[in-house]
mmCIF file of C-alpha atoms and ligand atoms in Angstrom:
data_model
loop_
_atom_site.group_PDB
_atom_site.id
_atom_site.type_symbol
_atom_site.label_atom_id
_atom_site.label_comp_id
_atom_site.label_asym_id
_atom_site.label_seq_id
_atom_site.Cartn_x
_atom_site.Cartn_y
_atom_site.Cartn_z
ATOM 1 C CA UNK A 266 57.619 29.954 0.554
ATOM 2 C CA UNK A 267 56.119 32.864 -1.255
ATOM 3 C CA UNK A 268 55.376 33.924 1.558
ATOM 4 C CA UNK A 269 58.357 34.220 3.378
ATOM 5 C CA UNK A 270 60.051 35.520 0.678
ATOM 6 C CA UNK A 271 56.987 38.507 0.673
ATOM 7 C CA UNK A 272 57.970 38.950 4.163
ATOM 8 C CA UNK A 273 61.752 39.424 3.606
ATOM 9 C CA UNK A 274 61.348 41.930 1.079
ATOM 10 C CA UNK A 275 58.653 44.074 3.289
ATOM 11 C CA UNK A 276 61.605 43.673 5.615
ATOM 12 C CA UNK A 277 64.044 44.929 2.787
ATOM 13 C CA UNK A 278 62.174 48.127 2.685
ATOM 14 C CA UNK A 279 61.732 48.149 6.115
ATOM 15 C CA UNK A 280 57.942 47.842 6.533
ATOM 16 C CA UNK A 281 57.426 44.808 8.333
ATOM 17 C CA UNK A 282 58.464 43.437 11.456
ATOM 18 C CA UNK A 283 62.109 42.119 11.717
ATOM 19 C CA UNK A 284 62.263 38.412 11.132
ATOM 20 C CA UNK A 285 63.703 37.973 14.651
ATOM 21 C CA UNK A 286 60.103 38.838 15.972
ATOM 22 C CA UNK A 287 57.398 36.643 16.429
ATOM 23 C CA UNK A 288 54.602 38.636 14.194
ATOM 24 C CA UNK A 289 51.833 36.865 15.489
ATOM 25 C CA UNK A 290 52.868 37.924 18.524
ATOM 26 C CA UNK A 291 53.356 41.557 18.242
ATOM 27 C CA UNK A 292 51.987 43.710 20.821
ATOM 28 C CA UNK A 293 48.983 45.145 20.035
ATOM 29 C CA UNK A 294 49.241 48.261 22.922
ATOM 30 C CA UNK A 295 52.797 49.449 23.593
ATOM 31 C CA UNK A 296 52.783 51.951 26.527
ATOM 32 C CA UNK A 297 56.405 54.434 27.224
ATOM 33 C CA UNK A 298 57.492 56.290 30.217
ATOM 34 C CA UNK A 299 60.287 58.363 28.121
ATOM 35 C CA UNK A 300 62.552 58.736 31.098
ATOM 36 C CA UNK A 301 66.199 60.362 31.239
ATOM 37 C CA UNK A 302 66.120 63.110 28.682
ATOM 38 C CA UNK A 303 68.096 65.512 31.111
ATOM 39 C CA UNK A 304 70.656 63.108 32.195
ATOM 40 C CA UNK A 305 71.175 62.653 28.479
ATOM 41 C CA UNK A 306 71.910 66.431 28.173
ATOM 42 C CA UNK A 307 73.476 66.729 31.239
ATOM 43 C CA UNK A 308 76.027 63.601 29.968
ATOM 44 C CA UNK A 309 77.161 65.446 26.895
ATOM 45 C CA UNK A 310 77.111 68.693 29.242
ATOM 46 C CA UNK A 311 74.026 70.180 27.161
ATOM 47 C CA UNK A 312 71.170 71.885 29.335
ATOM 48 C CA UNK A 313 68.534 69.534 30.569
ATOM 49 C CA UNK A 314 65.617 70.946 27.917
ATOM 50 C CA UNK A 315 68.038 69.831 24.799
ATOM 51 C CA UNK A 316 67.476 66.351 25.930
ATOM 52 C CA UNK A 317 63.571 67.344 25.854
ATOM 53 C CA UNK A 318 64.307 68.662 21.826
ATOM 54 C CA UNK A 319 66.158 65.186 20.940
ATOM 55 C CA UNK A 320 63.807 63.358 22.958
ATOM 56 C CA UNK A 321 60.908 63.879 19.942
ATOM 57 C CA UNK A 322 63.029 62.754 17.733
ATOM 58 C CA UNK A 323 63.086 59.304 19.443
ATOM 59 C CA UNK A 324 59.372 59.724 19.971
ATOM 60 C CA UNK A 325 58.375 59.920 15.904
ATOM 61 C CA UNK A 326 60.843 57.104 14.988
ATOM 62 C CA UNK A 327 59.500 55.055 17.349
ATOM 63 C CA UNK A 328 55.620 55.610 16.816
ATOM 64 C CA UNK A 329 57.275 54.825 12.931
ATOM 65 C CA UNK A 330 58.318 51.571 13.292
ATOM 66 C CA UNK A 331 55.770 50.779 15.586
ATOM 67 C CA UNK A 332 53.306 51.421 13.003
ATOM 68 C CA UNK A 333 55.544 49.503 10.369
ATOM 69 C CA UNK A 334 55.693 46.623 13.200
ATOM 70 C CA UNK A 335 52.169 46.220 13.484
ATOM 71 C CA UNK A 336 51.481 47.718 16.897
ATOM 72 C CA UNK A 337 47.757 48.869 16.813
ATOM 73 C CA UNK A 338 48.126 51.979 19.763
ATOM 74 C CA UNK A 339 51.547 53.090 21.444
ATOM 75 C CA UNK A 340 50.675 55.909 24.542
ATOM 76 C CA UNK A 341 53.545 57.734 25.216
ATOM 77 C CA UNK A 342 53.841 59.416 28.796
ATOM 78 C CA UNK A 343 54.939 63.207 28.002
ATOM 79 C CA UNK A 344 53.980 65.340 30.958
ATOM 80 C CA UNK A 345 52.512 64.237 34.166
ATOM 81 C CA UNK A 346 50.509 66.026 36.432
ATOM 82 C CA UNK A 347 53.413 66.002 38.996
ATOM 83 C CA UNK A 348 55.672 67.023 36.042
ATOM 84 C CA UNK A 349 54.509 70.891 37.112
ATOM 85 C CA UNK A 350 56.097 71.511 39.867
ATOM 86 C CA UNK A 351 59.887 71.355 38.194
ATOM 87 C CA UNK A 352 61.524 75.041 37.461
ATOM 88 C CA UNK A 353 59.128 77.443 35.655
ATOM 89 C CA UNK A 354 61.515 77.457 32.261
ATOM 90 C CA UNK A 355 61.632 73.684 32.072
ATOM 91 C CA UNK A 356 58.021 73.669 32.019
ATOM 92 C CA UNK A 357 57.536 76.728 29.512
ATOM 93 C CA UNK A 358 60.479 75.011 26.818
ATOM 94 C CA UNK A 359 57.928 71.643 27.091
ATOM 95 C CA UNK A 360 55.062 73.324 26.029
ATOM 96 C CA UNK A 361 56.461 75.611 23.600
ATOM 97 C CA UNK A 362 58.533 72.216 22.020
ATOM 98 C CA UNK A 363 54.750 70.702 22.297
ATOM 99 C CA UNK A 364 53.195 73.200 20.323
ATOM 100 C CA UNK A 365 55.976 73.576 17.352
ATOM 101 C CA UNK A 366 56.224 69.852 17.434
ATOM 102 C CA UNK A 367 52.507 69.539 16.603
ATOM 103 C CA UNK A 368 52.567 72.572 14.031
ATOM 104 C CA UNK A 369 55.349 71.063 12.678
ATOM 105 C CA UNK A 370 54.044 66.732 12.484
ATOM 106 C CA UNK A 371 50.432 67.549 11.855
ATOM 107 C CA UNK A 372 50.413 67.048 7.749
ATOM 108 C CA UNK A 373 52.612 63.877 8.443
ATOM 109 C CA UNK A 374 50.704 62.542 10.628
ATOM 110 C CA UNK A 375 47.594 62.793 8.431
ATOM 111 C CA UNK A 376 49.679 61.379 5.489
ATOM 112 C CA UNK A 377 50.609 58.214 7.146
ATOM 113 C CA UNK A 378 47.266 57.525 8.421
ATOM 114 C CA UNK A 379 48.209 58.260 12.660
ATOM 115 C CA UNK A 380 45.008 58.880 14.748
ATOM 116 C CA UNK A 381 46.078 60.643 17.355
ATOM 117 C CA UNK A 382 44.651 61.635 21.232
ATOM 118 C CA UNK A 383 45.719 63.856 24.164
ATOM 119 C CA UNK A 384 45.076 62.063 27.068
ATOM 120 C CA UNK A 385 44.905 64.067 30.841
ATOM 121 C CA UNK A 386 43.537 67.091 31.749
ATOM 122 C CA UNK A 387 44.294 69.538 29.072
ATOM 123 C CA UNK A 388 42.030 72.597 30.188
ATOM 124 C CA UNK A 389 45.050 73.400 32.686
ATOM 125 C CA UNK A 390 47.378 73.592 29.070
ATOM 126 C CA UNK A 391 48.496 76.717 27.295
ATOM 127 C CA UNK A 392 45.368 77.899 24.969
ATOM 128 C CA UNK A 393 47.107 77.966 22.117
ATOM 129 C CA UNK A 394 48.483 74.206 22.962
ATOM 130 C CA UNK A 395 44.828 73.246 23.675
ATOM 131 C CA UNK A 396 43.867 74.554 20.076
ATOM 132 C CA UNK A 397 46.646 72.837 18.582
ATOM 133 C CA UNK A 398 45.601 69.510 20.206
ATOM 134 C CA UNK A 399 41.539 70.029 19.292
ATOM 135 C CA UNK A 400 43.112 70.259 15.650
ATOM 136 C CA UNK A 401 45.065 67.608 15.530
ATOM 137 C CA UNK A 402 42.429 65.278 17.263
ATOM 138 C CA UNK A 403 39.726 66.539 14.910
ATOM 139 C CA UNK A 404 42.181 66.465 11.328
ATOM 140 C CA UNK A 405 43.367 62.613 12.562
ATOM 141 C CA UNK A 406 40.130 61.545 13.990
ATOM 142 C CA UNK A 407 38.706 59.060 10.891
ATOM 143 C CA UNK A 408 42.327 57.762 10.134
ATOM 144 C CA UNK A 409 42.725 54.033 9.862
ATOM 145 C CA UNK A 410 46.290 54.123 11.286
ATOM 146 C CA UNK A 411 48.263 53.623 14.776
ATOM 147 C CA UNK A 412 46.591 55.213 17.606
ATOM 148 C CA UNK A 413 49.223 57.369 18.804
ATOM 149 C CA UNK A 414 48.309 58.434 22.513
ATOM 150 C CA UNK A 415 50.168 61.572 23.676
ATOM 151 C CA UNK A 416 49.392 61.373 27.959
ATOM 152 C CA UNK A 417 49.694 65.420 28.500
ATOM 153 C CA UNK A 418 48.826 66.432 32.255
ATOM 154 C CA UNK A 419 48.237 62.563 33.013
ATOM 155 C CA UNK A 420 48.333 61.522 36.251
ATOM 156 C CA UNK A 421 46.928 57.788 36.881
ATOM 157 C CA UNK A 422 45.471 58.831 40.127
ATOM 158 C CA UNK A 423 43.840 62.081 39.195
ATOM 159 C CA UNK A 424 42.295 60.240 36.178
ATOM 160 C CA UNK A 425 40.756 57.565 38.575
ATOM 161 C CA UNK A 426 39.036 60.413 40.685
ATOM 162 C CA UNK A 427 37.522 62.114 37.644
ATOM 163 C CA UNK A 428 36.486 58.974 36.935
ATOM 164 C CA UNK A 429 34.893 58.119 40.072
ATOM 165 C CA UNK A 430 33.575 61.893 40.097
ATOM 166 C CA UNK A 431 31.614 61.143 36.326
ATOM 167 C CA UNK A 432 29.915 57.761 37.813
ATOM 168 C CA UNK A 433 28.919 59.314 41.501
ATOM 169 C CA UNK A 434 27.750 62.437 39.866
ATOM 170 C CA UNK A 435 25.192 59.679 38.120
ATOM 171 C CA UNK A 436 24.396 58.007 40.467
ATOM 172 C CA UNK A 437 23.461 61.370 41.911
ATOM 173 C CA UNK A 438 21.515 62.584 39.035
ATOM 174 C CA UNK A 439 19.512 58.752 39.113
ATOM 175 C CA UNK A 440 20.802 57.736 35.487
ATOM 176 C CA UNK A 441 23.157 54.913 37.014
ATOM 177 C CA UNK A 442 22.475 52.121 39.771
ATOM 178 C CA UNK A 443 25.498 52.008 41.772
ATOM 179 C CA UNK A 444 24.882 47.965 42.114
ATOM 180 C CA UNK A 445 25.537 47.626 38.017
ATOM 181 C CA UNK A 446 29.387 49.421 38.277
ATOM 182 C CA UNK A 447 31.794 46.997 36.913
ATOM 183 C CA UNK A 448 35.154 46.927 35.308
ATOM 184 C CA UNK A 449 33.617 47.836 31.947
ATOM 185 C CA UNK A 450 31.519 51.060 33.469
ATOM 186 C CA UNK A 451 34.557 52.702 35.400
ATOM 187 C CA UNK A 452 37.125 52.109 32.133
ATOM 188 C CA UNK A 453 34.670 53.414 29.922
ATOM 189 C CA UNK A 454 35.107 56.605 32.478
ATOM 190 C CA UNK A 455 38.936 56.888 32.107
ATOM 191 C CA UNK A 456 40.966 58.550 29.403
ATOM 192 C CA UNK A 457 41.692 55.532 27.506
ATOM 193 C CA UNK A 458 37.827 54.083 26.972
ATOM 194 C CA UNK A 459 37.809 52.202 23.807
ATOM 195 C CA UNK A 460 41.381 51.583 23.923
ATOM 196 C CA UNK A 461 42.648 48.142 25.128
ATOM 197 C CA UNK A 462 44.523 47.734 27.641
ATOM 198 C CA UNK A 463 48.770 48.010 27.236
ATOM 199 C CA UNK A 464 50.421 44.664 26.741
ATOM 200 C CA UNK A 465 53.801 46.207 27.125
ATOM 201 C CA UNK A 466 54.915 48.835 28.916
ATOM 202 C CA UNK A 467 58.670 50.506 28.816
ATOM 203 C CA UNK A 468 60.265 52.312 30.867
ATOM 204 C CA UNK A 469 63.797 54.170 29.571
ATOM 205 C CA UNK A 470 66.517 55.016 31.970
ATOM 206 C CA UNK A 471 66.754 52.653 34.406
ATOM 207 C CA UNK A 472 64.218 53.841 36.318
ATOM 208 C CA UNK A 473 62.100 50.753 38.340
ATOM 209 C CA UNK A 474 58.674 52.609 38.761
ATOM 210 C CA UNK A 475 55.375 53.781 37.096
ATOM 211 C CA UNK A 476 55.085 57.032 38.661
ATOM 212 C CA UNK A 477 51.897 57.358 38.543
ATOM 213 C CA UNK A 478 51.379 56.347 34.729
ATOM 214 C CA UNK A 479 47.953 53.894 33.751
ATOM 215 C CA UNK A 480 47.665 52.850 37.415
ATOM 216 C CA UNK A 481 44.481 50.964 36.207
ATOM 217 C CA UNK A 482 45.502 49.416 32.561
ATOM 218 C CA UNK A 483 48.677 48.824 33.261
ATOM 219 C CA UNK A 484 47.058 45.834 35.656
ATOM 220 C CA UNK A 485 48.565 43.119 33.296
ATOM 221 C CA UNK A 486 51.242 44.931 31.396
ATOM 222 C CA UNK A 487 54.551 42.926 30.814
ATOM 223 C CA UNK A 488 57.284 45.443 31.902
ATOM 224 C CA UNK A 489 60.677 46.311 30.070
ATOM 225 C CA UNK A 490 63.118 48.495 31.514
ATOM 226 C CA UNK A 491 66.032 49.338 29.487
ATOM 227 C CA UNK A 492 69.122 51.560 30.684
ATOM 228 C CA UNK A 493 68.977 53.429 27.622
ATOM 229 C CA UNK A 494 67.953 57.336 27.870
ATOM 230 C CA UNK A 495 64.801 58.108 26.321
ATOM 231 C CA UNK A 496 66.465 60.238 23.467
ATOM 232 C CA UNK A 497 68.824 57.201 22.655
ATOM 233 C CA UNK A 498 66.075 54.510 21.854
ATOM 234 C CA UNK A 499 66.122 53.859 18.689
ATOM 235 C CA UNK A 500 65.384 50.535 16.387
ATOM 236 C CA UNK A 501 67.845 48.215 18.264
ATOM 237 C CA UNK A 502 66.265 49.204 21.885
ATOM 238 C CA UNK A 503 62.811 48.703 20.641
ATOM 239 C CA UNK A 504 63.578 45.464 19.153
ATOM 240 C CA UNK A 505 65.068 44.482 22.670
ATOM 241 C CA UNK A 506 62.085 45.322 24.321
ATOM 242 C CA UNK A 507 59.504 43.528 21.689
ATOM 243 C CA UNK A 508 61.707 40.340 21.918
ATOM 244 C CA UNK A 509 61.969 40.580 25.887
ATOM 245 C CA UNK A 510 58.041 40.869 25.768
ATOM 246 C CA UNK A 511 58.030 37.215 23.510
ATOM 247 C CA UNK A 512 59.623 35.919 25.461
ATOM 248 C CA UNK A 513 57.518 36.250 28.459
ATOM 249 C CA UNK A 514 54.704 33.677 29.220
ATOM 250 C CA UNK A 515 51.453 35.866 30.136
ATOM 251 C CA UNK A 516 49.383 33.868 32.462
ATOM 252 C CA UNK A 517 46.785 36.583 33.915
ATOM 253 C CA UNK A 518 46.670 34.649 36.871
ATOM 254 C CA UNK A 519 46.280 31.413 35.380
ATOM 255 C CA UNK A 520 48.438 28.360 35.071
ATOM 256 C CA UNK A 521 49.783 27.713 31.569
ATOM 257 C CA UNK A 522 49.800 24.598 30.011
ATOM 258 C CA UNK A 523 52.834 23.279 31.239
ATOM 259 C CA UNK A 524 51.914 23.442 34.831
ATOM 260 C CA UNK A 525 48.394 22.429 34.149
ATOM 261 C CA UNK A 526 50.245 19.252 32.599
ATOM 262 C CA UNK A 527 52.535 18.809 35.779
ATOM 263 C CA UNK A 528 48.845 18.458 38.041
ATOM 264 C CA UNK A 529 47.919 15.961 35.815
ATOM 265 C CA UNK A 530 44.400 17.863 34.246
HETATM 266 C C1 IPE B 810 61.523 62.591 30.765
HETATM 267 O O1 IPE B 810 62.859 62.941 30.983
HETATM 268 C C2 IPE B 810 60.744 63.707 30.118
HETATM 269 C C3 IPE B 810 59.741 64.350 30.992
HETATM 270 C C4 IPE B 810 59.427 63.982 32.192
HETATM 271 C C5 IPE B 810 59.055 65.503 30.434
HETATM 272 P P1 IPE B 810 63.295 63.680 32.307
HETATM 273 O O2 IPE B 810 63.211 65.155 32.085
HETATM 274 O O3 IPE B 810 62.538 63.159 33.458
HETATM 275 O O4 IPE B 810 64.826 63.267 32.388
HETATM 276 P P2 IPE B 810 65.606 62.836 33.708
HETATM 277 O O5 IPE B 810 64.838 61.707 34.330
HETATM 278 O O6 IPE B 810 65.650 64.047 34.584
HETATM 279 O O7 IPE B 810 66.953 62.422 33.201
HETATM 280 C C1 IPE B 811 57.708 60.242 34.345
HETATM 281 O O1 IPE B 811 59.033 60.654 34.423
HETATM 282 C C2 IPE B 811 56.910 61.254 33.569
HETATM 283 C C3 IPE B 811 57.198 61.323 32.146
HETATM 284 C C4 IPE B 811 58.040 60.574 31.469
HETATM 285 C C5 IPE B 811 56.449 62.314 31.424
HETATM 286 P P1 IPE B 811 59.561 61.507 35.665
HETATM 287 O O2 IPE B 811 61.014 61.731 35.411
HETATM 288 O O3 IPE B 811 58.719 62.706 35.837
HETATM 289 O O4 IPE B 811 59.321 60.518 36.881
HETATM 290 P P2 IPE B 811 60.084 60.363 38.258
HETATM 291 O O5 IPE B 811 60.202 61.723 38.846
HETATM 292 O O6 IPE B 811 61.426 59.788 37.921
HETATM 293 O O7 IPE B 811 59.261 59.418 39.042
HETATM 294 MG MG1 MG B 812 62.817 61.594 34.728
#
């Protein structure tokens, strides 16, 4: 009873998980493709990049109640390594929002305890983005918080050959049998090592694909797609997508009890 009633008032002040969640069964990885920022411009007849500017806004309210949820790591897909090849001032507004957006979060993010990691190739970033990102990693390194992963130059694919590249070169260099390369040794080689894998994964917009985001830990991912523009999810979409994922039955290639039951085992 106490306890419930404990529960209702974190919920008052809105630091617990809704009541019409499960919280024993809260994801503990939640994984984002933030799709359809430009058609959400383009639908209130704004240009494309002001979709980009409201699409942050989205981002820190959700990595909020996340944390307040009990999610232990969301990784939000911001830039892919395909992401380059749209028109030249596109590309320059995203970094540019990147770097103010970190200036800007940095001492809140520290406050509420976020650790937070750049994963993808960032040597091909802006300099002054890449110092940004080395500060922020370093200043949010030891906090005990939500792991906030910010995929920046991520391509699944591309991180899968570096990661292949690390073990051959190795091999090469005699420090690694090729016969002892499991699972463990090539995810220890990609950009999320020590992370678990995502147990949710959502896709805004509409949109039915991963382009090319986690090809690897995405292997057992339940997957929510939601119509919703990226820079329109808010409380109510997450929610949606948190009780979808409850009420899934994960069965990693197993039977679950009910059809074990129905053999007769
Ligand atoms: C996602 O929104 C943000 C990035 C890829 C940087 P889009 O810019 O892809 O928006 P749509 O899909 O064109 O509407
Ligand atoms: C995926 O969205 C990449 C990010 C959200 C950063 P895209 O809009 O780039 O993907 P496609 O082109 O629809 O596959
Ligand atoms: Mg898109």
């Amino acid at each position: 009873m106490s306890r419930h009633l404990a529960a209702t008032s974190n919920e008052a002040i809105g630091k617990s998980c809704p009541a019409e969640l499960d919280p024993e069964r809260i994801p503990a990885h939640v994984a984002v493709i933030m799709d359809g920022n430009g058609r959400w411009a383009q639908a209130r007849g704004l240009p494309r990049v002001m979709g980009h500017r409201a699409g942050v806004e989205a981002l820190k309210a959700t990595l909020r109640l996340c944390s307040d949820w009990g999610v232990k790591a969301l990784t939000a897909y911001a830039f892919s390594t395909e992401n380059w090849s749209r028109p030249g001032d596109e590309v320059n507004f995203l970094m540019a929002l990147f770097e103010r957006v970190l200036q800007r979060e940095l001492q809140a993010l520290e406050a509420e305890q976020v650790r937070i990691r750049f994963l993808g190739d960032l040597q091909a970033l802006p300099e002054k983005l890449q110092g940004l990102i080395a500060e922020a990693t370093e200043r949010t390194a030891a906090n005990q918080g939500i792991h906030f992963n910010v995929c920046t130059n991520y391509g699944g694919r591309r991180e899968l050959v570096r990661a292949a590249q690390q073990l051959a070169t190795r091999a090469a260099e005699g420090l690694l049998d090729p016969a002892t390369i499991d699972e463990n040794t090539l995810a220890a080689e990609l950009f999320t090592a020590g992370e678990q894998d995502p147990d949710l994964l959502i896709r805004t917009s509409g949109e039915r694909r991963i382009s090319n985001f986690l090809l690897w830990q995405l292997a057992y991912a339940e997957i929510h797609v939601t119509e919703v523009f990226w820079p329109d999810f808010n409380r109510q979409a997450l929610l949606e997508a948190l009780l979808d994922y409850q009420s899934r039955n994960r069965r990693f290639g197993g039977v679950d009890a009910l059809g074990a039951d129905a053999l007769g085992s």
